[in-house]
Amino acid sequence: MSSNPSHPAASRPWCVYKFGGSSVGTPGRLPRVLSLISEAQRPLAVVVSALGDTTDWLISAANAAARGDAVGSGSELSRVRGLARSIAGTVLEGAVLTAHEKTVDQLLAPIERLLTGVELTRECTPATLDEVLSVGERISSELVARALTARGIPALAVDARSFLVTDETAGAARVDIEASRARLTPLLPGWEGKVPVITGFIARSHQGRTTTLGRNGSDYTATLLSWLLGARQVTVWTDVPGVMTADPALVADAYPVPRMTYAEALELAHFGTRMFHPRTMIPLLESGAALHIRGTTEPDAPGTRIDAEGNPDPHRPTSVTSLERLALLHVESLRPTLSEPLGHRVLQALEAARITVWGGTLSALAPSISLVVPQAQAERAHAVLEEVLRGERERREVRVPPPHAPVTLVTLVTESMGHRPNVAGRFFHALGNVGVNVRAILQGASSRSVSCAVDAEDTAVAVRTVHSAFNLNETEINVLLVGKGTVGGRLLAQLADNAKTLEARHGVSLRLVGVVDSRRALFEPRGLSPAEVHARLAEVSPASTTPPDVKPLLDRLSRLSVPVLVDCTAADGLETLYAEAFRRGIHVVAANKKPLARPWKECESLQALARAHFRTWHYETTVGASLPVIETLKNLVRTGDRVERIEGCFSGSLGAICHALMDGVPLSQAVRTARANGYTEPHPRDDLSGLDVARKALILARELGLELELEDVAVEPLVPPEHLREEDPETFLRTLGSLDSDVGAQVSRYRAAGRSLRYLAQILPNAPGGPRVKVGPVAVDAAHPATGLKGAEAMVSFFTERYREFPLIVRGAGAGGDVTAAGVLADILRLAQNVRGRR
């Protein structure tokens, strides 16, 4: 230890750097490595891995040789030689490059002879494979040392086999630290004034045989070296800027964890983070040295520091891992008690069969067991369990179902697990909110992690959801917008204008990932700029079918965290799309009334489907645009009030038309103006016929639990029915001119009588003979609440037991793209807050 005066490095504070294969073996990166070494403090020891994919190629060469495939084996060795020469050519030249190429040939020659022997015997033993693999690190060490020397930095290629002593275990040898220290001490004088470039991964046994240290063996070499030298810090340079909060391939928003404890790193190592191996941490635990993970592509970034203290911040970020290609095994008890306990026997049998068990749970009262094992070992593990429990199975005490595969073990690792309440609750709440089915739950005794097994197909959404719940200040909502007309277009503008405000004030990151119109579809999982959607969509070729098939986009949307389908159309048949969304775990926010006005049983079935898949269907804007009509009614019902009557002007578009008529504007002009202002349905006939208001009245009636159909609504149109048959909107508007005179005369009579024309809806849930819903034009007197409505205002009056004498009135703008889009946005934010839950 460095505190020991007799330690060989007591008077010299060594620093240890380790560079991985991608850092030294990727074209263009080695010069950056050489610069980092030249800028580092001295004395410095450098540990290197094999160049790029060299180790994989050497394994392939050995496997090919064992099959007797001399051509394949030679081809793989040629790849090793070719990469070594191409990387060397980027940092060496002239005689130095020639000398290095000769060294590579000398290192590979005995390996070629060894593989020739493997070809003859058709057998590559683990010991032989260790010898073959050792050449990768040796080539790398020679190259980096030569390149440093060529730049005026004295360096020395050091074969770690010269001092690292291990047992005889091939493939994962165990280091004898005292023997290694004894061999290192006499070498240190030769390192004086030089940078030793040491081979990672390889060592030599007590008997003199080449051994390797197993997965992440070069990192292990670096931490061992720091222990032997008494270094206080090891810096591992890799191709990522630190230990990430999640796999960046799954979570685009993953970022480096600034600090963590040794214990957290050990948990991450156990649960599949490839950056760590438990043995890498052992020397650090013994010596107290810190491990610093930094990125060669971002050398100025702070990276991740791992030490005994970790991060004292109670709100520190956490890591989410995903260990894939696993299987879930169950032993199910068929009786309250068994003749003898099962847990020890089951685990002992699997251990004897050399089957890896990543985790498991054991029920105390009824000894049922769940175990997570590698998928490749699942069938063999199942056979082992059936055999060891044969007696219990024959007595019908237990059942051993077939393995469930593939599954993924998703794990949240954080030191705060055992110190803060509701961490596990938030973990499972987040997964439940997005409909991820948890197959098994595991929590270690360390209280630093909580894990669950999920179906492999849910891996991405599970990791993203947990990451968002614990590591992001904002709740990420991914939106697929269907319809970019009046409402959809204004929603895009509001998203563009309010993105920063939504994040700052509401903690919501709204990401528009797709847009669909009547002919085109655009999808970008990393997000689209709302301001650029129209231009981007115009570049897309029209779909061969009209409208385009949205189902493939739902498949892609479902793989994102908190996916939401937003329907800003007035199209028919969208209830089918909603059903597909719910089945895929997608929420729906809709301004479209038509799915809600489908036959009662169909609508109820769709609502039940949403509930069955734990999805939300928000549709506040279907009645009253952005007015809180539906939510107000829901709250009245929830709190036990008894609704006696609902009455009002539900349509802002008809309100605008009636107001214009009372001001003397001809009918045809009033309708054209309302349409131009974005108040009417795409075909104004739906407004003038009363059908749009009838749908709204039906929606409110059904919120009261009334099992009514659209044909149960008594509808009187604003204009005679014979004028409502025209299918083309423009032709329809021209024919309205023939009604201007008659309608104008009728309005004049109303005005003379002190009355105002309004289009009213009335819902009487307790009317004699059954509930009654009717909509139509009415001449209201001056005292009626609807008389004071201006322009596109809408109004809904709730007469209840609590609000009998003075009704509860909701009033405001009831039509228009801006207000309806704002209502849609409010529904999305409400969904986000529900998903966000307690932080």
PDB file of N, CA and C in Angstrom, residues 10 105 181 205 233 252 256 279 370 422 431 463 481 535 564 705 778 794 817:
ATOM      1  N   ALA A  10       6.185   3.935  -2.728  1.00  0.00           N
ATOM      2  CA  ALA A  10       5.794   4.844  -1.652  1.00  0.00           C
ATOM      3  C   ALA A  10       6.199   6.272  -1.944  1.00  0.00           C
ATOM      4  N   ASP A 105       4.698  -9.764 -37.187  1.00  0.00           N
ATOM      5  CA  ASP A 105       4.902 -11.072 -37.815  1.00  0.00           C
ATOM      6  C   ASP A 105       5.553 -12.049 -36.839  1.00  0.00           C
ATOM      7  N   ARG A 181       3.354  -9.155  -6.571  1.00  0.00           N
ATOM      8  CA  ARG A 181       4.097  -8.029  -6.035  1.00  0.00           C
ATOM      9  C   ARG A 181       5.600  -8.351  -5.968  1.00  0.00           C
ATOM     10  N   SER A 205       0.729 -18.428 -15.129  1.00  0.00           N
ATOM     11  CA  SER A 205       0.467 -19.241 -13.944  1.00  0.00           C
ATOM     12  C   SER A 205       1.759 -19.550 -13.195  1.00  0.00           C
ATOM     13  N   GLN A 233      -5.455   6.375  -8.020  1.00  0.00           N
ATOM     14  CA  GLN A 233      -6.536   6.496  -9.004  1.00  0.00           C
ATOM     15  C   GLN A 233      -6.196   5.729 -10.273  1.00  0.00           C
ATOM     16  N   ALA A 252     -32.008   7.433 -25.601  1.00  0.00           N
ATOM     17  CA  ALA A 252     -31.259   8.530 -26.215  1.00  0.00           C
ATOM     18  C   ALA A 252     -30.863   9.586 -25.199  1.00  0.00           C
ATOM     19  N   PRO A 256     -23.982  10.471 -18.315  1.00  0.00           N
ATOM     20  CA  PRO A 256     -23.059   9.857 -17.357  1.00  0.00           C
ATOM     21  C   PRO A 256     -23.463  10.120 -15.909  1.00  0.00           C
ATOM     22  N   ARG A 279     -14.543  -8.761 -10.305  1.00  0.00           N
ATOM     23  CA  ARG A 279     -13.132  -8.862  -9.904  1.00  0.00           C
ATOM     24  C   ARG A 279     -12.371  -7.558 -10.156  1.00  0.00           C
ATOM     25  N   SER A 370     -39.145 -18.941  -8.289  1.00  0.00           N
ATOM     26  CA  SER A 370     -38.939 -18.376  -9.618  1.00  0.00           C
ATOM     27  C   SER A 370     -37.456 -18.123  -9.785  1.00  0.00           C
ATOM     28  N   ASN A 422     -40.276   4.459  -0.962  1.00  0.00           N
ATOM     29  CA  ASN A 422     -41.048   4.404  -2.213  1.00  0.00           C
ATOM     30  C   ASN A 422     -40.203   4.302  -3.470  1.00  0.00           C
ATOM     31  N   LEU A 431     -43.616   1.185 -14.445  1.00  0.00           N
ATOM     32  CA  LEU A 431     -43.805   0.093 -15.398  1.00  0.00           C
ATOM     33  C   LEU A 431     -45.285  -0.220 -15.582  1.00  0.00           C
ATOM     34  N   VAL A 463     -37.006  -0.077 -19.996  1.00  0.00           N
ATOM     35  CA  VAL A 463     -35.786   0.653 -19.645  1.00  0.00           C
ATOM     36  C   VAL A 463     -36.010   2.158 -19.772  1.00  0.00           C
ATOM     37  N   LEU A 481     -49.257  12.355 -34.182  1.00  0.00           N
ATOM     38  CA  LEU A 481     -50.401  13.212 -34.506  1.00  0.00           C
ATOM     39  C   LEU A 481     -51.058  12.742 -35.793  1.00  0.00           C
ATOM     40  N   ALA A 535     -43.221  21.194 -44.063  1.00  0.00           N
ATOM     41  CA  ALA A 535     -42.216  21.077 -45.126  1.00  0.00           C
ATOM     42  C   ALA A 535     -41.700  19.649 -45.234  1.00  0.00           C
ATOM     43  N   VAL A 564     -48.347   8.317 -27.164  1.00  0.00           N
ATOM     44  CA  VAL A 564     -49.688   8.890 -27.220  1.00  0.00           C
ATOM     45  C   VAL A 564     -50.092   9.084 -28.674  1.00  0.00           C
ATOM     46  N   GLY A 705     -74.064   7.657 -17.794  1.00  0.00           N
ATOM     47  CA  GLY A 705     -74.383   6.237 -17.731  1.00  0.00           C
ATOM     48  C   GLY A 705     -75.617   5.856 -18.513  1.00  0.00           C
ATOM     49  N   VAL A 778     -83.910  27.300 -31.155  1.00  0.00           N
ATOM     50  CA  VAL A 778     -84.893  27.796 -30.199  1.00  0.00           C
ATOM     51  C   VAL A 778     -84.800  29.314 -30.148  1.00  0.00           C
ATOM     52  N   ALA A 794     -69.624  29.040 -26.446  1.00  0.00           N
ATOM     53  CA  ALA A 794     -70.480  27.896 -26.122  1.00  0.00           C
ATOM     54  C   ALA A 794     -70.809  27.971 -24.639  1.00  0.00           C
ATOM     55  N   GLY A 817     -59.671  26.651 -34.159  1.00  0.00           N
ATOM     56  CA  GLY A 817     -58.493  25.812 -34.117  1.00  0.00           C
ATOM     57  C   GLY A 817     -57.634  26.045 -32.901  1.00  0.00           C
TER      58      GLY A 817
END
